[in-house]
Amino acid sequence: MRKLAATRIVIKIGTSTLIHQNGKLNLLAIDQLCYTLSGLVNEGKQVILVSSGAIGAGLGQLGMTQRPAAIPEQQAIAAIGQTELMTVYQQRFSMYGQKIGQILLTHDVVDFPTSRQNVLNTFESLLTAGVIPIVNENDTVAVDELDHHTRFGDNDQLSALVATAVKADLLVMLSDIAGFYDKNPRKFKDAVLIKRVKQVDDQLFSHAGGSGTKLGTGGMTTKLKAAQMMLQAGGAMILASGKNPSIIFKLVAGEEMGTLFQA
């Protein structure tokens, strides 16, 4: 068992977990996620959910299979998908008696001291009240992520920014990969899972590949950058498979699954 004394936890869920390859919402995964996070709050944990999936959900709503190239079209799709995501989250969380709130962020909000403090005050108020803030990048006005020339713009790094800003003990990142491997497990059958990483260095980055699924924007490099931020802030991060979000119970309890990034 791992030693994890985590009271304030940020959960990042990727598009690949929330959206089927056919563009439809993965309602089973979403229900498991809402059940699990509600259970954590009932245990006395403070939980923040950083949720991708707005563009993926919007594409599904419109019967599209690929992102359009034009930024305005992507932003319109994100607006459609974000409303569907929050509607489903509201339905599922309410089944377990859990209240939620929505926080949409852009990079300038995080950079500008006054707006940053206002956002942090909002987080603190929601967490104190036992509410789960659901965070996403405000895709309808931000273009950092959408043009894929990112200095901020993916939810892997956004989740680490949020986690470090609110002084979270733990960032749990659920992905379409079961952890950090010594090489790409999709290409090499002999890839070995690295269970514990104490330092993120250039050698680790050399093992990282490109972006993830066709609907998501994150890849292993962005996850390592997120882990690096958490380690520098004195926190910890776990990268694990999001196939079954109820795995979060086991991860928070200290079971050795996925990769733990901890100094």
XYZ file of C-alpha atoms in Angstrom:
263
model
C 0.000 0.000 0.000
C 1.099 3.551 -0.729
C 1.023 6.241 1.940
C -1.324 8.968 0.704
C -2.714 11.415 3.253
C -4.949 13.209 0.772
C -7.805 15.415 1.964
C -8.046 17.868 -0.948
C -8.064 15.988 -4.252
C -8.261 17.101 -7.869
C -9.555 14.525 -10.361
C -8.836 15.002 -14.048
C -10.915 12.956 -16.475
C -10.051 12.752 -20.169
C -12.245 12.807 -23.237
C -11.399 9.179 -23.977
C -13.117 8.156 -20.728
C -16.187 10.352 -21.170
C -16.857 9.870 -24.874
C -17.137 6.649 -26.879
C -15.255 6.454 -30.168
C -18.600 6.868 -31.949
C -18.994 10.288 -30.320
C -21.707 9.291 -27.836
C -21.392 9.944 -24.109
C -20.094 7.025 -22.047
C -22.927 7.124 -19.516
C -21.624 4.156 -17.521
C -18.240 5.807 -16.971
C -19.867 9.134 -16.099
C -22.194 7.448 -13.602
C -19.273 5.619 -11.958
C -17.345 8.877 -11.776
C -20.216 10.758 -10.134
C -20.883 7.904 -7.698
C -17.217 7.711 -6.701
C -16.637 11.443 -6.248
C -19.858 11.753 -4.250
C -18.590 8.935 -2.042
C -15.301 10.745 -1.467
C -17.146 13.892 -0.359
C -19.224 11.760 2.010
C -15.930 10.533 3.509
C -14.942 14.126 4.256
C -12.724 14.735 1.230
C -12.717 17.980 -0.725
C -12.948 17.175 -4.432
C -12.467 19.186 -7.619
C -13.237 17.638 -11.010
C -11.370 18.886 -14.089
C -13.406 17.516 -16.965
C -12.541 17.402 -20.633
C -15.081 16.350 -23.228
C -16.902 19.517 -24.315
C -15.796 19.362 -27.932
C -16.137 15.571 -28.013
C -19.703 15.809 -26.706
C -20.509 18.607 -29.150
C -19.244 16.579 -32.082
C -21.469 13.714 -30.972
C -24.473 16.001 -30.692
C -23.943 17.192 -34.251
C -23.190 13.736 -35.668
C -19.610 14.693 -36.538
C -16.610 12.388 -36.154
C -13.695 14.820 -36.463
C -12.895 18.316 -35.256
C -13.264 20.995 -37.922
C -10.123 22.992 -38.643
C -11.676 26.447 -38.155
C -11.392 27.880 -34.625
C -14.901 29.496 -34.590
C -16.467 26.145 -35.539
C -14.589 24.364 -32.747
C -15.674 27.020 -30.275
C -19.312 26.672 -31.320
C -19.080 22.886 -30.927
C -17.559 23.351 -27.470
C -20.493 25.575 -26.470
C -22.937 22.853 -27.508
C -20.993 20.057 -25.849
C -20.392 21.896 -22.572
C -24.125 22.275 -21.956
C -24.706 18.576 -22.610
C -21.855 17.562 -20.310
C -23.093 19.709 -17.438
C -26.668 18.495 -17.917
C -25.543 14.886 -17.584
C -23.274 15.699 -14.620
C -26.156 17.479 -12.882
C -28.456 14.499 -13.422
C -25.958 11.915 -12.229
C -24.566 13.812 -9.241
C -28.079 14.672 -8.039
C -28.854 10.933 -7.915
C -26.266 10.698 -5.119
C -27.302 13.907 -3.379
C -24.160 15.741 -4.444
C -24.174 19.442 -5.384
C -21.908 20.715 -8.162
C -20.797 24.059 -9.573
C -19.172 24.995 -12.874
C -15.963 27.014 -13.276
C -14.735 27.795 -16.797
C -11.208 29.181 -16.929
C -9.008 30.941 -19.448
C -5.280 31.474 -19.118
C -5.562 35.203 -18.454
C -7.770 34.482 -15.435
C -5.016 32.344 -13.945
C -2.281 34.869 -14.841
C -3.971 38.063 -13.617
C -3.576 38.333 -9.798
C -6.978 39.857 -9.022
C -9.030 37.431 -11.123
C -6.868 34.541 -9.906
C -7.645 35.427 -6.290
C -11.346 35.741 -7.086
C -11.343 32.271 -8.617
C -9.476 30.845 -5.621
C -12.050 32.437 -3.311
C -14.792 30.736 -5.331
C -13.048 27.364 -5.069
C -12.668 27.753 -1.304
C -16.316 28.711 -0.834
C -17.545 25.760 -2.911
C -15.259 23.244 -1.204
C -16.183 24.517 2.266
C -19.847 24.019 1.371
C -19.204 20.429 0.239
C -19.812 21.302 -3.421
C -17.746 19.725 -6.213
C -16.447 22.384 -8.645
C -16.368 21.082 -12.220
C -13.621 22.846 -14.144
C -12.927 23.101 -17.859
C -11.075 25.503 -20.088
C -13.464 28.077 -21.545
C -13.074 26.838 -25.109
C -15.603 29.288 -26.504
C -13.287 32.242 -25.826
C -9.820 30.700 -25.422
C -7.812 29.638 -28.452
C -4.619 28.406 -26.767
C -5.919 24.843 -26.739
C -7.844 24.858 -29.952
C -5.000 25.758 -32.289
C -2.798 23.117 -30.629
C 0.132 25.499 -30.128
C -0.154 25.299 -26.382
C 1.624 27.025 -23.591
C -1.276 26.177 -21.257
C -4.016 24.748 -23.321
C -4.810 21.232 -22.363
C -6.659 19.967 -19.353
C -3.699 17.909 -18.130
C -1.774 21.055 -17.341
C -4.923 22.940 -16.364
C -5.620 20.288 -13.723
C -2.097 20.707 -12.318
C -2.476 24.492 -12.305
C -5.741 24.181 -10.400
C -4.301 21.571 -8.025
C -1.250 23.657 -7.168
C -3.281 26.878 -6.877
C -5.723 25.375 -4.357
C -2.893 23.502 -2.601
C -4.357 20.065 -3.285
C -2.622 17.071 -1.741
C -3.223 14.823 -4.718
C -3.982 15.025 -8.425
C -5.556 11.887 -9.876
C -5.324 11.834 -13.657
C -7.501 9.249 -15.396
C -6.482 8.539 -18.969
C -6.750 6.019 -21.794
C -3.433 4.562 -20.610
C -2.907 2.653 -17.357
C 0.137 4.621 -16.202
C 3.608 5.708 -17.298
C 5.585 3.060 -19.177
C 9.235 2.799 -20.181
C 7.987 2.884 -23.794
C 4.714 3.187 -25.680
C 2.538 0.198 -24.632
C 0.396 0.630 -27.747
C 3.411 -0.160 -29.927
C 5.530 -2.424 -27.741
C 4.106 -5.483 -25.999
C 7.112 -5.653 -23.677
C 6.518 -2.131 -22.301
C 6.923 -2.060 -18.510
C 4.744 0.025 -16.176
C 6.766 2.315 -13.915
C 4.927 2.261 -10.580
C 6.755 5.103 -8.836
C 8.432 8.237 -10.159
C 10.233 10.540 -7.731
C 11.543 13.078 -10.251
C 10.465 14.173 -13.719
C 13.556 14.783 -15.836
C 14.622 14.929 -19.474
C 15.049 11.158 -19.613
C 11.407 10.648 -18.679
C 10.276 13.157 -21.296
C 12.226 11.199 -23.906
C 9.914 8.231 -23.238
C 6.790 10.315 -23.884
C 5.021 10.129 -27.245
C 2.575 12.412 -29.055
C -1.072 13.277 -28.481
C -3.729 10.849 -27.336
C -7.001 9.934 -29.038
C -8.588 11.651 -32.034
C -11.066 13.432 -29.734
C -8.603 14.503 -27.031
C -5.688 16.925 -27.047
C -3.473 15.531 -24.301
C -0.567 13.112 -24.641
C 2.031 11.677 -22.284
C 4.206 14.798 -22.499
C 1.422 16.980 -21.092
C 0.881 14.468 -18.276
C 4.561 14.555 -17.353
C 4.474 18.354 -17.285
C 1.494 18.160 -14.936
C 3.338 15.695 -12.705
C 6.378 17.978 -12.695
C 4.229 20.884 -11.497
C 2.736 18.791 -8.699
C 6.134 17.562 -7.517
C 7.568 21.086 -7.516
C 4.622 22.209 -5.388
C 5.165 19.391 -2.895
C 2.098 17.415 -3.948
C 1.594 14.035 -5.591
C -0.025 12.789 -8.780
C -1.338 9.409 -9.857
C -1.745 8.506 -13.515
C -4.092 5.569 -14.037
C -6.611 4.055 -16.408
C -9.958 5.816 -16.671
C -11.737 2.773 -18.086
C -13.479 2.263 -14.756
C -13.564 5.553 -12.788
C -14.457 3.756 -9.544
C -10.734 2.933 -9.456
C -10.406 6.322 -7.735
C -11.565 4.752 -4.451
C -8.652 2.300 -4.585
C -6.128 4.937 -5.668
C -7.031 7.314 -2.835
C -6.909 4.389 -0.383
C -3.305 3.772 -1.430
C -3.588 0.647 -3.574
C -0.678 0.333 -6.004
C -2.293 0.898 -9.360
C -1.044 3.115 -12.172
C 1.972 5.366 -11.634
C 2.511 7.456 -8.521
C 4.527 10.642 -8.972
C 5.736 11.582 -5.501
C 9.060 12.915 -4.256
